[in-house]
């Protein structure tokens, strides 16, 4: 198992009050699987990703993983003073890879995301989608066993997002990395992943863990997928309502959340 | 097919035409700025000339622009001016390099280590408001009446604004930049060198510019006050005072201004332009 999460809990202490972000989460992810983590905002799905990535320390439990995972964040977070190629090569530079080799490897990572033409451009010259592709190349070049993606397309417009989803799938089909993909969009999770893990409202627990077996490319309107989507959407809506109830006044009637929207952005940050 | 090609080419023409007009507008506005400047400074000069010629003040208090220019030519020809400029510039270089090194380290420490910020932070803010020439008397006793004392005064002038700029630059970095750096494996000195310093460059440059101005003022005051030093530009000013030569004093002031302006325009401004362009897009 490239990623094995055993009974993990995470509690934050801020200004004297403690907040439980994750409660007793266990998850085993086999090699090459594309797993999406979905849940209402604040459910700890991003926290889990940070824990797997080693950017935060866990409170209880155990995480084992093969190698150092690479992460793609919601924003590209490229370094503006470096060209696209040098941004992608930076991780290799820190690992002591020689100049020629790291440039070659960075260039081939850029080719994988179809950004080779912009290798010598600076980040300010790129669109949001291009920057995010550069960020994916920056992660891929390290050749990690595990790729962690934290709502990587969340800040993009719908067309660009669809384009990047296709591109991500083709990269994944070629490299067969193990992918942990956090998203608040159920549609996105269903289109991309082998498996969708649904989290409860805070503290995050696993509510559902379902395999998605439909062949790719997928359309969420196909009957089996649509049925799965309805099932998960109801579960998710119940969790979102819990979050809303905690945030709203006591006189709130509730339940309006279950109304289906074309893009299931339940749990999006408001 | 042919139609679509022609449409594309008209679009390209239009774009080209538009960029030409943009360049034209830019050139015109620059020309206008220079025209305005020329007009402003020549009227200022004319005013000065008129006042000096009016005889309201004696020539020993308000010499004419011509007398100042003549004096400038005279100290230039006497072989005093160039060595003095060289001496002052050399002191600035040494003092400024030391300030950069110390200020950068201090700024990074303030930004990254809470204990340092809580203890040294207010000290830095306080010292920044202290005119650094105040350090000259103690420095003369500590280091003797030599180069070390005046370097100390320069460093005390420049180091605080540089440190403050580095501190606030690092503090205001987007958290995601740091997480990305951490994810890629940048830690310790390599995080500082490869990420924190370049990321804060825009703020850093502002601090460097400010530090330079403070250091230059401090040096001029130091050279003016301390007679035991090898003569720099500030010393020429005090020579002017000794001989009651107003034209020379004004000529030296012009030199001091011109030097400061030249460094700003030739060094800092081009640097800032490059950085602003490249770092321009926030959160790239």
XYZ file of C-alpha atoms in Angstrom, chain B residues 20 57 63 151 168 182 200 203-204 211 254 256:
12
model
C 1.542 51.267 -32.321
C 21.017 89.576 -0.693
C 25.716 83.704 -5.307
C 31.521 53.094 8.764
C 7.781 42.619 6.566
C 8.414 23.041 1.951
C 10.678 39.323 -0.781
C 9.916 44.865 -0.487
C 13.623 44.269 -0.019
C 18.689 52.315 3.615
C 24.738 70.140 -5.856
C 25.822 65.576 -3.006
